[in-house]
CSV table of C-alpha atoms and ligand atoms in Angstrom, one decimal:
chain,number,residue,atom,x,y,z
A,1,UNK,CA,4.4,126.1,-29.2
A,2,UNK,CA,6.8,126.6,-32.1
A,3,UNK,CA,9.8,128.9,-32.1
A,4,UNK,CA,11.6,130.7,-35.1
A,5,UNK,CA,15.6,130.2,-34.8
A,6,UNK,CA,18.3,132.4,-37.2
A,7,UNK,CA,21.3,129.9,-38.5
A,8,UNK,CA,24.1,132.6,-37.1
A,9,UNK,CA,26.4,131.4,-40.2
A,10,UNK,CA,23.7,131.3,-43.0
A,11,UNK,CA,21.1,133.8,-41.8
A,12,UNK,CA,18.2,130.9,-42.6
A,13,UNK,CA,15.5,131.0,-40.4
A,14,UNK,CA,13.9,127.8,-39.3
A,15,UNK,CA,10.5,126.9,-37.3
A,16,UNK,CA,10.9,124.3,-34.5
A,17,UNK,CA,7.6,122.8,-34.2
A,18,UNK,CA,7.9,120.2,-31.8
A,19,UNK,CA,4.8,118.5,-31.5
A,20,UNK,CA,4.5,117.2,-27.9
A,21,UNK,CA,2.5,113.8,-28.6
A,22,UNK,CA,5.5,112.7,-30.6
A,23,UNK,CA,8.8,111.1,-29.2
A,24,UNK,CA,12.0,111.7,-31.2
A,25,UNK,CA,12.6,107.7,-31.9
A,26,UNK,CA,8.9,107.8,-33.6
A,27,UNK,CA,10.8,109.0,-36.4
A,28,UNK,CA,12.9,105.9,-37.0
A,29,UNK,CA,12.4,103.8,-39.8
A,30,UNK,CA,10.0,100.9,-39.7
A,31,UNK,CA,11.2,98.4,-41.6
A,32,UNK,CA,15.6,98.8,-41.5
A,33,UNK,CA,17.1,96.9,-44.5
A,34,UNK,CA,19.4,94.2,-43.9
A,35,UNK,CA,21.6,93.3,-46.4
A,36,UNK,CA,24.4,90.1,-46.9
A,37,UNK,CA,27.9,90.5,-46.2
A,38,UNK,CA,28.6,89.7,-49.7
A,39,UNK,CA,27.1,90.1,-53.3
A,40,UNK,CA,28.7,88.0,-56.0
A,41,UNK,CA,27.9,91.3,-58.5
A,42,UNK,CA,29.0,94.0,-56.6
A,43,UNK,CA,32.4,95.6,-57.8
A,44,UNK,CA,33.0,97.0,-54.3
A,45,UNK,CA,33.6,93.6,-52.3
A,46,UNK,CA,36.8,92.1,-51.6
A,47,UNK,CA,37.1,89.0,-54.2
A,48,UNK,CA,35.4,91.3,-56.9
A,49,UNK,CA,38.3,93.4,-57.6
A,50,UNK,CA,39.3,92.2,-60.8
A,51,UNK,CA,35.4,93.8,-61.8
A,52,UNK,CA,37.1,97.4,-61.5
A,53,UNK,CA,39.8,99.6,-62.6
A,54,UNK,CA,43.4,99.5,-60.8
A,55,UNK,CA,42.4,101.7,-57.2
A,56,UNK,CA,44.0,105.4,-57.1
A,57,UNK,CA,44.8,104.9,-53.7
A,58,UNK,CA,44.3,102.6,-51.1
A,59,UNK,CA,45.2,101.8,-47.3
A,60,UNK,CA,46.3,98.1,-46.9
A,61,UNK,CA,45.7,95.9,-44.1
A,62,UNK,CA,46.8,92.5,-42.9
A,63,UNK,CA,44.0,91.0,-44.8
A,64,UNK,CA,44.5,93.1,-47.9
A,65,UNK,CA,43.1,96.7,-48.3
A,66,UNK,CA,41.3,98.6,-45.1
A,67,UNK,CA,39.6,101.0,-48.0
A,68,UNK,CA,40.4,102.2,-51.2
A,69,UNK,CA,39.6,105.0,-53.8
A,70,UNK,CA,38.2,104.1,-57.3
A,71,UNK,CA,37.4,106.5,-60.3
A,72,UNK,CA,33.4,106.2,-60.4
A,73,UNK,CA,32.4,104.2,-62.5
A,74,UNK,CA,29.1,106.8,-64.2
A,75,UNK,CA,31.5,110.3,-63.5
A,76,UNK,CA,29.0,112.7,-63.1
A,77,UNK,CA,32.1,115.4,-64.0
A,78,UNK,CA,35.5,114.0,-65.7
A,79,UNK,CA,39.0,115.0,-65.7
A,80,UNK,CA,39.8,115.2,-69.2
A,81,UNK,CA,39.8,118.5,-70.7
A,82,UNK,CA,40.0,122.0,-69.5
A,83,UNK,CA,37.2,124.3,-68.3
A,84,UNK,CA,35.9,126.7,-70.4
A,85,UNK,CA,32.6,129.1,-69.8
A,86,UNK,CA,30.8,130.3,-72.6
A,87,UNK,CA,27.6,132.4,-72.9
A,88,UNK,CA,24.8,131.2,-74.6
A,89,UNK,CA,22.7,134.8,-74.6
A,90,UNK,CA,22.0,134.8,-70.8
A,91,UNK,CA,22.7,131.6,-70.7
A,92,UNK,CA,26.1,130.1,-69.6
A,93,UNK,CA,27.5,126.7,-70.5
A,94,UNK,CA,30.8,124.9,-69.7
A,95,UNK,CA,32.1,121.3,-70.2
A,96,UNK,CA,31.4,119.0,-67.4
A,97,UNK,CA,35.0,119.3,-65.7
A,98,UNK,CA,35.9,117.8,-62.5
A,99,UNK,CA,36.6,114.5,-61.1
A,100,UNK,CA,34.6,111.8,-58.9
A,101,UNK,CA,36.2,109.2,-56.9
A,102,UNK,CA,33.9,106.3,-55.2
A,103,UNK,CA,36.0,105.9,-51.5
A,104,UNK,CA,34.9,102.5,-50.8
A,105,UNK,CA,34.8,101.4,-46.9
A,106,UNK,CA,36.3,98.3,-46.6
A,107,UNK,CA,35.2,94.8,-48.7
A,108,UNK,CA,32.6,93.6,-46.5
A,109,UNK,CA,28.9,94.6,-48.4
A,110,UNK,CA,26.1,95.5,-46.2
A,111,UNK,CA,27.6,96.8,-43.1
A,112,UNK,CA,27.5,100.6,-42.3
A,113,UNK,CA,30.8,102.8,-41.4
A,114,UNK,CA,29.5,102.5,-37.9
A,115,UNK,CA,29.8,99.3,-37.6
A,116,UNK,CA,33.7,98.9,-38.6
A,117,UNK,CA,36.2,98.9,-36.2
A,118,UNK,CA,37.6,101.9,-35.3
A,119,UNK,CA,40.9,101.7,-37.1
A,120,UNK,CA,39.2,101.1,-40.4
A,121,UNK,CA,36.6,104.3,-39.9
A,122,UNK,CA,40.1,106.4,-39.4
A,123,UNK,CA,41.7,104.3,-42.5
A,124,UNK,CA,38.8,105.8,-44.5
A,125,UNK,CA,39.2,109.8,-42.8
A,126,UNK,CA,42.9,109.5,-44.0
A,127,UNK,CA,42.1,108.7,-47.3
A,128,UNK,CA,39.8,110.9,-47.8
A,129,UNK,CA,42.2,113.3,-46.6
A,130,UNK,CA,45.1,112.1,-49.0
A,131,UNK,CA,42.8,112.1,-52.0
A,132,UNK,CA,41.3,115.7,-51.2
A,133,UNK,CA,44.8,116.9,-51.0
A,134,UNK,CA,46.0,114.8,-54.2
A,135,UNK,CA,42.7,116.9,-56.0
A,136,UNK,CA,43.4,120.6,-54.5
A,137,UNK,CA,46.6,120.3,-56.3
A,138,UNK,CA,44.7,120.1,-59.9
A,139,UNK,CA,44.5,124.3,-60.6
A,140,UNK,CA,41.4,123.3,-62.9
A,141,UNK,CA,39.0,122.5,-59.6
A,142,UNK,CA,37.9,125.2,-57.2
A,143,UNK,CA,35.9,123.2,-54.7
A,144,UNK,CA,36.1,119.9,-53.3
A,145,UNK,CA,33.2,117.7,-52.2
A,146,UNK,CA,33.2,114.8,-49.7
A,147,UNK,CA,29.8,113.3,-48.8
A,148,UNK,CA,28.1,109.9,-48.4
A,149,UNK,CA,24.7,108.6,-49.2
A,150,UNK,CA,23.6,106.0,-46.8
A,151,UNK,CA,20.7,104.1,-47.8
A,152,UNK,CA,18.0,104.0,-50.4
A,153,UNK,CA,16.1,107.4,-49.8
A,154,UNK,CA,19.5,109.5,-49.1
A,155,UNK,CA,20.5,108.6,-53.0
A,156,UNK,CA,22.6,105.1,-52.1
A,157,UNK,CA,23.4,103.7,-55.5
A,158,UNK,CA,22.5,100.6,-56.7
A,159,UNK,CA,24.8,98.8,-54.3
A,160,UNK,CA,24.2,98.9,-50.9
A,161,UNK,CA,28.0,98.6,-50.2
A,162,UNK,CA,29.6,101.1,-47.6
A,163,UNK,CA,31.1,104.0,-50.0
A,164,UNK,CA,31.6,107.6,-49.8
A,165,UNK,CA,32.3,110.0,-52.7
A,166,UNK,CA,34.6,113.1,-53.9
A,167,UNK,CA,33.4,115.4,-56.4
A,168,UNK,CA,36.0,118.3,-57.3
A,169,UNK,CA,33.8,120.8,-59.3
A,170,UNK,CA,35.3,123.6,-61.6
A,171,UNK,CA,32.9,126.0,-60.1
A,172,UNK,CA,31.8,127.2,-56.7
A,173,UNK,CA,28.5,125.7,-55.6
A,174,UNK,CA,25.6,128.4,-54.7
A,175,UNK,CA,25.1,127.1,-51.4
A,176,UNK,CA,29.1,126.9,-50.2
A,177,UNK,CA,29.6,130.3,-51.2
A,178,UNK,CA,26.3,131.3,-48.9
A,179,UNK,CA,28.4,129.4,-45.9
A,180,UNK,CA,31.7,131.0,-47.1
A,181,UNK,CA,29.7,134.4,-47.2
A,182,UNK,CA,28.4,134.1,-43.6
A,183,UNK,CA,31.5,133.2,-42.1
A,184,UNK,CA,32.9,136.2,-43.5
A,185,UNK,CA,30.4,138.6,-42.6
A,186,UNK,CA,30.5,137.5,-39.2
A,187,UNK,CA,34.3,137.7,-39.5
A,188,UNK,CA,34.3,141.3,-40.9
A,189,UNK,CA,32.1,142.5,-37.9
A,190,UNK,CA,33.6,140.5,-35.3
A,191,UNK,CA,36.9,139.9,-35.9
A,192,UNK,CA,36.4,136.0,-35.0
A,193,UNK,CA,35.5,132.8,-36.6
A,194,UNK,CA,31.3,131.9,-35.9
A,195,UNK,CA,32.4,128.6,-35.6
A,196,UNK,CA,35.0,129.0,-32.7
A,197,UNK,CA,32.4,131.4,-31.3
A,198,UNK,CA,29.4,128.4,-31.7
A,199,UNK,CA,32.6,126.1,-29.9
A,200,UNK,CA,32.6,128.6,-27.3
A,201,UNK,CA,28.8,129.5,-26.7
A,202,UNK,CA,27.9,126.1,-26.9
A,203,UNK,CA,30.3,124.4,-24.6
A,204,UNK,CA,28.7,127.2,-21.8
A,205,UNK,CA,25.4,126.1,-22.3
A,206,UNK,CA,26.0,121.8,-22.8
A,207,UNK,CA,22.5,121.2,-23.9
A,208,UNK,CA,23.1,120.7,-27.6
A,209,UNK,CA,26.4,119.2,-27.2
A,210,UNK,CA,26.4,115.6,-27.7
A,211,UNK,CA,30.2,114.4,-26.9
A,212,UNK,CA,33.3,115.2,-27.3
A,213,UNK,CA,36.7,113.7,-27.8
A,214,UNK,CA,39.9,116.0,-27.1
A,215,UNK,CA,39.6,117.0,-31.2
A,216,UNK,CA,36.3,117.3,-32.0
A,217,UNK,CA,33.1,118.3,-30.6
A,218,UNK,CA,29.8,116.7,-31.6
A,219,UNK,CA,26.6,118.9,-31.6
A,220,UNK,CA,23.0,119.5,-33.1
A,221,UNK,CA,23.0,122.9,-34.2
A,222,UNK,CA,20.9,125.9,-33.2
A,223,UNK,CA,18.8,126.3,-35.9
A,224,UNK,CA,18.7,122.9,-37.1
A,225,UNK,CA,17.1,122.7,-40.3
A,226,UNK,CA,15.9,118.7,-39.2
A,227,UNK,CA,15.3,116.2,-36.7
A,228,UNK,CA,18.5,114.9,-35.4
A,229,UNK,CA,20.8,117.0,-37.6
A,230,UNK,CA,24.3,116.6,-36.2
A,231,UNK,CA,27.3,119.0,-36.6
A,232,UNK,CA,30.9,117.3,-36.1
A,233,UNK,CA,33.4,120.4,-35.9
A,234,UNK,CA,36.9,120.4,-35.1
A,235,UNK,CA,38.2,122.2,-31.6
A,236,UNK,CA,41.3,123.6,-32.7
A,237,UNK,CA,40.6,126.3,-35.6
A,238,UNK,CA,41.7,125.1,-38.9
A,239,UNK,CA,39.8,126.2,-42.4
A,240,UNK,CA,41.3,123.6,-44.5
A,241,UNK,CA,40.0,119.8,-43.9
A,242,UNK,CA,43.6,118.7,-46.3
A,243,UNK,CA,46.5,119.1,-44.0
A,244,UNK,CA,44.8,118.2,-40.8
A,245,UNK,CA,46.7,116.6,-38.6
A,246,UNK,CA,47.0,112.5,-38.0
A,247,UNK,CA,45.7,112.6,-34.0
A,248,UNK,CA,42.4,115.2,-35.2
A,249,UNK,CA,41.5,113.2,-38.4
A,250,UNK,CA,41.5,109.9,-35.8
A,251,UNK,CA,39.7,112.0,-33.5
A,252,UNK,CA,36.8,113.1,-36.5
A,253,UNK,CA,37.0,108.9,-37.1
A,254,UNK,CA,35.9,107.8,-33.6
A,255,UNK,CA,33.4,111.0,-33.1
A,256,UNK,CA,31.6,110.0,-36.6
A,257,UNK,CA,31.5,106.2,-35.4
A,258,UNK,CA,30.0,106.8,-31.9
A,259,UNK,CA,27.6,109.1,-33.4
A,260,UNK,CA,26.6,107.1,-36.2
A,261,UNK,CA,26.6,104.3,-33.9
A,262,UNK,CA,23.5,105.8,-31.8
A,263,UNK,CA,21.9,107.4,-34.8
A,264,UNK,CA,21.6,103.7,-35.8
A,265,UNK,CA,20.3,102.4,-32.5
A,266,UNK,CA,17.8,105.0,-31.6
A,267,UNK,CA,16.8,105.5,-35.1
A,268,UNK,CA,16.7,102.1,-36.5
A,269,UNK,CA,19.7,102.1,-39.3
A,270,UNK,CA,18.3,105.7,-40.7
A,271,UNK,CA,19.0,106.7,-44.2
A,272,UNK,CA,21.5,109.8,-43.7
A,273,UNK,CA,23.7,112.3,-45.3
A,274,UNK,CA,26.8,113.8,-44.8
A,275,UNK,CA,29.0,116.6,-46.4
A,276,UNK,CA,32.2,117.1,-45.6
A,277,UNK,CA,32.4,121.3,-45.3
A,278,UNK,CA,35.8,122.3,-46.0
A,279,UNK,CA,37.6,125.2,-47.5
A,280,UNK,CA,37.1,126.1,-51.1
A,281,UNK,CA,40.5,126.2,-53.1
A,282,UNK,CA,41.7,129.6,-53.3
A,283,UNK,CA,42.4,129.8,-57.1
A,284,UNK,CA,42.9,134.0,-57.7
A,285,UNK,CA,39.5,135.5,-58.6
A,286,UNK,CA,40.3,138.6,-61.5
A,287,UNK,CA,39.5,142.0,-60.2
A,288,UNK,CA,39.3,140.5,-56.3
A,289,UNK,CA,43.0,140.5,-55.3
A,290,UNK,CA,41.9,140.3,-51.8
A,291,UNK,CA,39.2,137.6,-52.0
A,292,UNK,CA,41.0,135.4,-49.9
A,293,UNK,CA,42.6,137.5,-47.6
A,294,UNK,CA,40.5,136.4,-44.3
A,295,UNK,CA,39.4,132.7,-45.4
A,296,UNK,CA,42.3,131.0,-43.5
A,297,UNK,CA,40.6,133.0,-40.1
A,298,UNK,CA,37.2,132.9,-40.9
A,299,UNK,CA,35.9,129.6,-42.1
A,300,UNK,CA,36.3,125.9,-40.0
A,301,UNK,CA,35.9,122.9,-41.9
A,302,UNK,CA,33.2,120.6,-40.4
A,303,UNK,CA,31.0,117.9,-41.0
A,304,UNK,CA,27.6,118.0,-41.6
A,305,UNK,CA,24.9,115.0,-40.8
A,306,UNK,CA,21.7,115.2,-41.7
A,307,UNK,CA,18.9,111.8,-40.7
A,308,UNK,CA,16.6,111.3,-44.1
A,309,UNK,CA,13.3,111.7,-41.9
A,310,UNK,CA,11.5,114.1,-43.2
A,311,UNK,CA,11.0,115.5,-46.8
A,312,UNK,CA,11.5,119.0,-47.6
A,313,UNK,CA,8.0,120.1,-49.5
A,314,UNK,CA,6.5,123.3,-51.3
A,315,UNK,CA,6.9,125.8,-48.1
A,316,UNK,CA,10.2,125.2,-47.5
A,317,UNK,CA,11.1,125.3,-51.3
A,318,UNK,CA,9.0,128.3,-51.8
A,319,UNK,CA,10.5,130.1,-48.3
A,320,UNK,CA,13.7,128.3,-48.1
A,321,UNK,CA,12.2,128.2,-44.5
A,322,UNK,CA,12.4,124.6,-42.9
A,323,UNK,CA,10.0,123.3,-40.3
A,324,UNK,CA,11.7,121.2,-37.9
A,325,UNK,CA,9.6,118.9,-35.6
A,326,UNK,CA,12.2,117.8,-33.2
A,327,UNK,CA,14.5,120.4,-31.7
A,328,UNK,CA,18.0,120.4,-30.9
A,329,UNK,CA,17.8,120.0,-27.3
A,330,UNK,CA,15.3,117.1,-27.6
A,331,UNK,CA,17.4,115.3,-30.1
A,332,UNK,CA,20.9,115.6,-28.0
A,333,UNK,CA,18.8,114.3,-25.1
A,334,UNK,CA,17.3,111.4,-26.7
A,335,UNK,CA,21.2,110.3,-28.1
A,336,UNK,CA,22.3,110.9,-25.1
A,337,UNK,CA,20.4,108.4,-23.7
A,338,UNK,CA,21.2,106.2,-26.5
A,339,UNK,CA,24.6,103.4,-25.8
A,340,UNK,CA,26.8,104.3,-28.3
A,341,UNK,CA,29.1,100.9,-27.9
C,1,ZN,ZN1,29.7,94.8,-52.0
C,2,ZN,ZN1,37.2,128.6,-36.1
């Protein structure tokens, strides 16, 4: 029997269609890459450094650096010039402004975030929190955007070395300002955050929360758009991911590690992404004085995982519908189950 949910921050509805034949780990990949610890070409392992440019920040450790961020080597935006829109008819056009930054994730090739130790993961969550707040400061960007590719069908690059990556765009994507939209709404008609209020409902009910440290809560979402999607959100209120204290970004650290950790095990090294949802940059906006008025008490920066099992196809480009055939509840159960040492 399928059910149709509503996303209560993006008003998307979505069909769970769990199909009772199939268990949840059915969906795990069946032949997991293994990779070497070391690749003589790649730029990213320790030993190769002299094959990039100087680092633009890095954390050091007693055997050298922990992680470090490195201007990508094919920018798919660059820093040089200033933005500029223009209109082309109906058409508009701008120089490809921004910048992208490759955060790589320690020298070892191969290995997966969740396999690091724990103090390295939270190496990495600081620097990605130093560089986001180095970029915020650049009045040409207006969003920031934190995400990682992990393996071949989730866009890894050529190099199958641990690395996640920063794009700072001049614009503000379609699909934040939907998030940013909902959160508002819900704001304007509630006079609370929907994200404190998921916190709230779903710590009542337990069944899609997966664990939780004394910072962050893991959970599948309601309406999950796919099997095993995962939902990492901070417990004390907080728009902005830069400026987040030391113990929470540690606490963010070992939450993503435990629950990559069993996504790995139960799932077989899946390919995965994640976006890091954070606050856009509040840069004024002409004729909208009060555009940013209720951001700092309406949105909640939080991360976003999502398993590369399925593959969205023509109904759920032509609806913008998604058909999910695991659902929440099944998923948290089946990581539950799952050792996440
Ligand atoms: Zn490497
Ligand atoms: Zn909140």
């Amino acid at each position: 029997m399928s059910e149709l949910r509503k996303d209560p921050v993006m008003g998307r509805w979505v069909i769970i269609s769990e199909r009772r034949s199939q268990r949840p780990d059915q969906f795990a990949d069946a032949f997991p890459t293994v990779c070497p610890l070391k690749q003589p070409d790649c730029p990213f392992c320790a030993g190769n450094e002299e094959r990039v440019p100087p680092p633009i920040a890095e954390i050091l450790s007693p055997e050298g650096w922990s992680c470090r961020a490195l201007p990508a080597a094919s920018p798919i935006l660059r820093q040089e010039s200033r933005f500029e829109e223009h209109r082309l008819g109906m058409f508009h056009i701008a120089a490809g402004v921004g910048a992208h930054e490759i955060i790589v994730e320690g020298g070892r090739h191969g290995r997966s975030l969740a396999d690091l130790p724990l103090q390295q993961v939270a190496d990495v969550v600081l620097l990605w929190e130093r560089r986001l707040t180095e970029l915020g400061k650049d009045d040409r960007f207006k969003h920031l955007m934190l995400f990682k590719n992990h393996g071949p069908t989730a866009g890894e690059g050529t190099y199958r070395h641990p690395h996640s990556q920063i794009i700072a765009l001049p614009v503000t994507p379609a699909r934040v300002k939907d998030k940013l939209d909902g959160a508002k709404e819900y704001f304007s008609q509630t006079g609370r955050c929907v994200f404190c209020a998921i916190l709230e409902r779903e710590s009542r009910e337990k069944e899609r929360i997966l664990w939780e440290n004394d910072h962050c809560v893991v959970l599948t979402p309601y309406a999950s758009r796919f099997p095993f999607e995962l939902w990492i959100v901070p417990k004390t209120h907080r728009a902005d991911f830069p400026g987040t204290p030391e113990p929470v970004l540690r606490g963010l650290a070992e939450a993503l590690k435990r629950t990559l950790a069993r996504l790995s095990r139960l799932l077989h090294d899946p390919p995965y992404n994640f976006i890091l949802h954070s606050a856009p940059l509040r840069r004024p906006r002409e004729g909208f004085p009060d555009y940013w008025d209720t951001l700092d008490r309406d949105y909640h920066w939080h991360l976003e995982l999502i398993p590369r099992l399925t593959r969205v196809a023509g109904f759920e480009w032509g609806t913008g519908f998604y058909i999910n055939p695991v659902s929440p509840e099944g998923a948290t159960r089946a990581l539950q189950e799952t050792a996440d040492g």
